[in-house]
XYZ file of C-alpha atoms in Angstrom:
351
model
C -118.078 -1.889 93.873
C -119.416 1.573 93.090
C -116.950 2.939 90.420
C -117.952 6.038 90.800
C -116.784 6.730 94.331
C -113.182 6.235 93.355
C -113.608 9.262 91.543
C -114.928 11.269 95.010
C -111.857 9.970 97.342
C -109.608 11.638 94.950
C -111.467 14.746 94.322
C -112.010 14.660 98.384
C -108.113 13.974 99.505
C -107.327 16.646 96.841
C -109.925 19.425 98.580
C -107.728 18.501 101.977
C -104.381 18.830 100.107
C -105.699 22.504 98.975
C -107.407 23.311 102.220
C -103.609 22.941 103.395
C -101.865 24.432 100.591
C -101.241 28.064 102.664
C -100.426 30.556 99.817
C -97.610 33.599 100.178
C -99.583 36.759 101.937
C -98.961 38.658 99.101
C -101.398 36.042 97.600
C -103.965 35.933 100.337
C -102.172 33.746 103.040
C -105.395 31.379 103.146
C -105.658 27.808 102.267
C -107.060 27.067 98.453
C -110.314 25.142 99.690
C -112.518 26.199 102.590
C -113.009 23.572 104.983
C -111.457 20.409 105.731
C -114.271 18.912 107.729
C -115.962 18.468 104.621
C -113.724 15.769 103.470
C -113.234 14.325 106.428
C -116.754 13.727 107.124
C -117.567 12.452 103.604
C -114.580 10.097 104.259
C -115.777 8.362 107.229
C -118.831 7.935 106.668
C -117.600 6.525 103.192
C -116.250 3.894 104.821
C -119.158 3.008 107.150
C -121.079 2.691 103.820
C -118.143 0.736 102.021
C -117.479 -1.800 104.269
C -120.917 -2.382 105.038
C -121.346 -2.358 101.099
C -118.367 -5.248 100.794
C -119.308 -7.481 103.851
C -122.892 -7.646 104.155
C -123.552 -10.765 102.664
C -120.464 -12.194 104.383
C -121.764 -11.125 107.498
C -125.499 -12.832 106.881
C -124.112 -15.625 105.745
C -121.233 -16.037 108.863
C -118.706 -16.173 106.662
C -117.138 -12.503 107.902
C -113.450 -13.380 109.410
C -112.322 -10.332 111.908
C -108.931 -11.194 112.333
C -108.650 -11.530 108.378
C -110.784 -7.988 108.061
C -108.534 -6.189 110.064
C -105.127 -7.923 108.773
C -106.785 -6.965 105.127
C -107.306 -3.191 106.090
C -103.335 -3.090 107.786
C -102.035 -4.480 104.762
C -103.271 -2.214 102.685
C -103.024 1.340 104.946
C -100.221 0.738 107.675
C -97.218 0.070 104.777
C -98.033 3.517 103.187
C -98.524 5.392 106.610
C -94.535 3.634 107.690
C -93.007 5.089 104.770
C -94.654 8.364 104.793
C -93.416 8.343 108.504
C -90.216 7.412 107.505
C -89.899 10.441 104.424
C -90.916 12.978 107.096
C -88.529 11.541 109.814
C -85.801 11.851 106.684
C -86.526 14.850 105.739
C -87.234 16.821 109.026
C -85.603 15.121 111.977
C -83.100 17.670 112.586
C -85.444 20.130 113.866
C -86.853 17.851 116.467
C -85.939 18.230 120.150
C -85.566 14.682 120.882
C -85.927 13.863 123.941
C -88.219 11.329 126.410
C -91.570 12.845 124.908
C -90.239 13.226 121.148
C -89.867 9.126 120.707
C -92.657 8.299 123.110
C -94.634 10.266 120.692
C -92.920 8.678 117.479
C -94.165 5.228 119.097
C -97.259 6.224 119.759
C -97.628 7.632 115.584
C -95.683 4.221 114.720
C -98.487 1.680 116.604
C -101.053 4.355 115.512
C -102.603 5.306 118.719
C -101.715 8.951 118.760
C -105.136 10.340 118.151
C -106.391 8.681 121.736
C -103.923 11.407 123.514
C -105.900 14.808 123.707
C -103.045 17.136 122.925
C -101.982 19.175 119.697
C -97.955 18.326 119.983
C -99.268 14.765 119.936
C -101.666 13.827 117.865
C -100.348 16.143 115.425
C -96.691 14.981 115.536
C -94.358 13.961 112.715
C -97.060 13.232 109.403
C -99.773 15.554 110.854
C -101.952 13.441 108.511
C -101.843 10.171 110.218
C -104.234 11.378 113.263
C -106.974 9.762 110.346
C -105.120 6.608 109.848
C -105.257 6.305 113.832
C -109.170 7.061 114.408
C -109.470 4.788 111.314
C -107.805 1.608 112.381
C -110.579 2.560 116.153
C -113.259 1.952 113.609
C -111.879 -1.092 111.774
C -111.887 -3.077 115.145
C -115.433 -1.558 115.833
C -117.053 -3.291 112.960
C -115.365 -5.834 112.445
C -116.290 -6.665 116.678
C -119.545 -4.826 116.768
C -121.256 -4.083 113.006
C -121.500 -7.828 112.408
C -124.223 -8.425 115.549
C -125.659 -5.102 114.438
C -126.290 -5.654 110.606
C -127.066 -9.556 111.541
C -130.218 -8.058 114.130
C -134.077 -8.765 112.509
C -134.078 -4.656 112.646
C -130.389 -3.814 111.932
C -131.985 -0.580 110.210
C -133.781 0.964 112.894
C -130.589 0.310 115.552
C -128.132 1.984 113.557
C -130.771 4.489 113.139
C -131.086 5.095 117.410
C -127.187 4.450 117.705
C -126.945 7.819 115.261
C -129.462 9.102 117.634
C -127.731 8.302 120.630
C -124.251 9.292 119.656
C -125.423 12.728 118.392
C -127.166 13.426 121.469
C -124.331 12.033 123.675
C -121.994 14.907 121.105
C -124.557 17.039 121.505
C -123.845 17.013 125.553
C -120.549 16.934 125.348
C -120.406 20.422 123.394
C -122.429 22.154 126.009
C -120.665 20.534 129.349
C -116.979 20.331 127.337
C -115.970 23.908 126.568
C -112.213 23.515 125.408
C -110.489 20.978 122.607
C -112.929 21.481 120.106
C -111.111 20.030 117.570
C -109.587 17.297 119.530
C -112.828 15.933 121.137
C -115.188 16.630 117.948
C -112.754 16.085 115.108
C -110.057 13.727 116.434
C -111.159 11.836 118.969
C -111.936 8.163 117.970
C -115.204 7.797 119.478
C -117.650 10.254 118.428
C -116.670 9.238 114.718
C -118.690 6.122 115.409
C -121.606 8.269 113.998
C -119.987 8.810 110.907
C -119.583 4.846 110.827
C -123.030 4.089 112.171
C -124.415 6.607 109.988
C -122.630 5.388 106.376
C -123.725 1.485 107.765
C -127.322 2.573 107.769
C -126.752 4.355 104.272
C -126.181 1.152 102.851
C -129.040 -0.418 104.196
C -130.903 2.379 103.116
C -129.477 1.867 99.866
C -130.442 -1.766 99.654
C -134.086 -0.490 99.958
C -133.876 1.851 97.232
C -131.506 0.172 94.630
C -134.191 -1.608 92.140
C -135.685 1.642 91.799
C -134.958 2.024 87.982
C -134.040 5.988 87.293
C -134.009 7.071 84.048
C -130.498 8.827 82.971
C -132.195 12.262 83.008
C -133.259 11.545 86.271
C -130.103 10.359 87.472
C -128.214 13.570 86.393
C -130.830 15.622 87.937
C -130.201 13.779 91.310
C -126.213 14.030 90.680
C -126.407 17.871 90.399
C -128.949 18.394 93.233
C -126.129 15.736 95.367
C -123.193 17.698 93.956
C -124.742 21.109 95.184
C -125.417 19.907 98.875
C -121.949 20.833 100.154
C -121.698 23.832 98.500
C -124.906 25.262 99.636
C -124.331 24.097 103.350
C -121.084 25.858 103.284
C -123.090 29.208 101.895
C -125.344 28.641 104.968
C -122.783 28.204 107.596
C -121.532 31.684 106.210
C -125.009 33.140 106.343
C -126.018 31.641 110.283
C -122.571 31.166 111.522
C -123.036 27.945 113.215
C -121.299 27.137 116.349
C -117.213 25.412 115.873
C -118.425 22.031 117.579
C -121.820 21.803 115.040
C -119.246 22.232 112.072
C -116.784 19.853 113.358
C -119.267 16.944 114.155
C -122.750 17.639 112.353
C -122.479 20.271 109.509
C -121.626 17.974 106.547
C -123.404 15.190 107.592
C -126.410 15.502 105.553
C -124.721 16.625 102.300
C -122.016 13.801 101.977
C -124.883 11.536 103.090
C -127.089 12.706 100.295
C -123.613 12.753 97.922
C -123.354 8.740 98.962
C -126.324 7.619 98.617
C -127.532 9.255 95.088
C -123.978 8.237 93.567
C -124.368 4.994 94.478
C -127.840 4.781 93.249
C -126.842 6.268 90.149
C -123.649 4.211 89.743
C -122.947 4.220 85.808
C -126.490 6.092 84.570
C -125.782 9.812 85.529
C -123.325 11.973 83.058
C -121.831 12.860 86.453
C -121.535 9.124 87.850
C -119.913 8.357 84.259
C -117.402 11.013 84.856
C -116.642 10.169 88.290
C -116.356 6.400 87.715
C -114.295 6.752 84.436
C -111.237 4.729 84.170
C -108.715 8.029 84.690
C -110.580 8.805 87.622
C -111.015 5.458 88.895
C -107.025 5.312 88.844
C -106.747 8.198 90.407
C -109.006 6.929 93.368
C -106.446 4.111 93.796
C -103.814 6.362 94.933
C -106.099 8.584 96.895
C -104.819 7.236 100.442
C -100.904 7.954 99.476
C -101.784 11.436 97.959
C -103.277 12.173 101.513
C -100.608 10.562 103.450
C -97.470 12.445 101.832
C -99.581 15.570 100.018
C -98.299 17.818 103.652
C -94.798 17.274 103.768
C -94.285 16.952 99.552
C -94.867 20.774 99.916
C -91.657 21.470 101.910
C -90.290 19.054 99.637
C -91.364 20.743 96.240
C -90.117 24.009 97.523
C -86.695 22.430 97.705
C -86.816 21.536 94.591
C -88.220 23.966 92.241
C -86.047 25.987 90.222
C -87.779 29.270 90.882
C -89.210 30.482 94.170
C -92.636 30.001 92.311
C -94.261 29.919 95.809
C -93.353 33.659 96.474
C -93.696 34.915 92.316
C -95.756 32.586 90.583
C -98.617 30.358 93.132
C -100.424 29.033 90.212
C -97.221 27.296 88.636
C -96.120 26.393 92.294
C -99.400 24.179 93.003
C -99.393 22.831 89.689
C -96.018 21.685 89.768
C -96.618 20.398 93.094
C -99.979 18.981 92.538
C -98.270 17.021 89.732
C -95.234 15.649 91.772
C -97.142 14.459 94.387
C -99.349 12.668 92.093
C -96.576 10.967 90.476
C -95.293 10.178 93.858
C -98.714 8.643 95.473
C -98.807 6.750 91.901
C -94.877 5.000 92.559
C -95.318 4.581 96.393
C -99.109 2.502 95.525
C -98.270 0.291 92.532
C -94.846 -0.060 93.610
C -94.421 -0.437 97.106
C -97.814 -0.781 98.689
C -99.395 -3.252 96.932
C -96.516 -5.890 96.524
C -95.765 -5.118 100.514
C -99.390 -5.898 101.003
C -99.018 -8.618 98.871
C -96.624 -9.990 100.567
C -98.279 -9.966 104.090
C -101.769 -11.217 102.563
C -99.559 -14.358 101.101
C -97.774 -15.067 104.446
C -101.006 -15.557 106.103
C -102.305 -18.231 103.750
């Protein structure tokens, strides 16, 4: 595996964490990172690339297993997304007005199908979070159904290349005929993150191309900066043109976590920045990236009950460093502790 994107999921889940982390108005009253669509986007298409990455070969050789894929991927994501359901439902219960809608829309989070339901109070409900985990689990059973016939087609390049083609076009329709729900249909919505999928798939193969290309180190860090630059430099341009709410949702970052994914993985271990990224702290800390997203919203309530100061209101710095820290701590206990011996556990009973 590419060490070095361990690194990137935890620096990415933490930009998220700070895009939420609202300050005091005395202190601004705006999130600590700019956009969340960033991460999101590099996330997805992460995957596509990942997967395709880990299953490949498999997949040539018809040894790929779907049922086994997609009890692998729930053993290691749905244990972590109960319990962070659970904390929240613990922790905040009381101030939901249960009634018929309430549980039908705790069901719906629990079986992980609340981001197909095109309304705020539900795909939002409970662990805000989880709308990812839900979209997610749509593109598991996509390749693990669909990918293999693609990547095992003569030109498996070239279709992934007109299904990114198609789907943009189809998104690109949608935003001019669909004029409401822009963040539901072009953010949420299952479907149209196929092209983040189809898109990170044809990475890969892209990657495959290019991998015995032998960069020199000085090279690679030249790449690595140029890569780490792209998403900074889009979001200066989207300031500068203003480019329309769906474009950002669906298409802004696509090109600069694509060029992010595909020089880090070419540079895997050469670059100074690669190094960094796939060192062993960070490489640790990419392990507990997926927990650190999935209880990093509600741990804020949950610091603020527990800090001895009202550092939120007097002190922000100390406030998201302590809380930075706890949740850390906490993604760290609920991964090697529960997580991992829970998915243990399932993995074993299927054998």
């Amino acid at each position: 595996m590419i060490k070095s994107f361990s690194g990137f999921r935890f620096i990415f889940a933490l930009l998220i964490c700070l895009a939420h982390m609202i300050l005091a108005p005395e202190f601004g009253g705006k999130g600590l990172f700019f956009d969340t669509n960033a991460p999101l986007a590099f996330f997805f298409v992460l995957s596509g690339f990942v997967l395709t990455f880990s299953y490949y070969e498999k997949i040539q050789e018809n040894q790929f297993n779907a049922a086994f894929f997609l009890k692998k991927r729930f053993a290691k994501l749905y244990p972590t997304h109960l319990l962070a359901l659970a904390i929240v439902l613990l922790l905040f219960a009381k101030t939901y007005t249960w009634n018929g809608e309430t549980w039908t829309q705790l069901f719906a989070q629990i079986f992980l199908v609340h981001s197909y339901v095109p309304k705020i109070e539900w795909y939002f409900a409970f662990n805000r979070v989880s709308w990812y985990l839900s979209t997610l689990f749509f593109l598991y059973i996509c390749f693990a159904f669909i990918f293999p016939k693609i990547l095992k087609a003569r030109k498996n390049m070239l279709i992934l290349f007109g299904l990114c083609i198609i789907w943009a076009f189809g998104m690109v329709l949608t935003a001019h005929f669909y004029k409401s729900n822009d963040d539901y249909i072009f953010s949420v919505c299952p479907l149209p993150r196929l092209l983040d999928f189809f898109l990170g798939a044809w990475l890969y193969l892209l990657y495959k191309k290019l991998q015995n290309i032998n960069f020199s180190p000085i090279i690679c860090t030249i790449l690595e900066i140029i890569a780490l630059m792209a998403l900074p430099v889009t979001y200066a341009l989207n300031s500068f043109i203003h480019i329309p709410t769906k474009s950002q949702l669906c298409f802004l970052y696509l090109p600069a976590v694509s060029v992010l994914i595909l020089v880090f993985a070419l540079t895997d271990g050469k670059g100074i920045f690669a190094k960094i990224f796939g060192s062993k702290p960070m490489q640790n800390l990419g392990n507990i990236s997926f927990a650190f997203y999935m209880v990093h919203l509600y741990n804020q309530s949950l610091f603020d009950l527990i800090e001895p100061f009202d550092w939120y209101l007097t002190n922000p710095v100390f406030f998201v460093s302590g809380y930075l820290l706890f949740t850390i701590a906490m993604s760290f206990v609920i991964e090697y502790f529960f997580t991992r011996k829970i998915a243990a556990l399932i993995l074993k009973k299927g054998k």
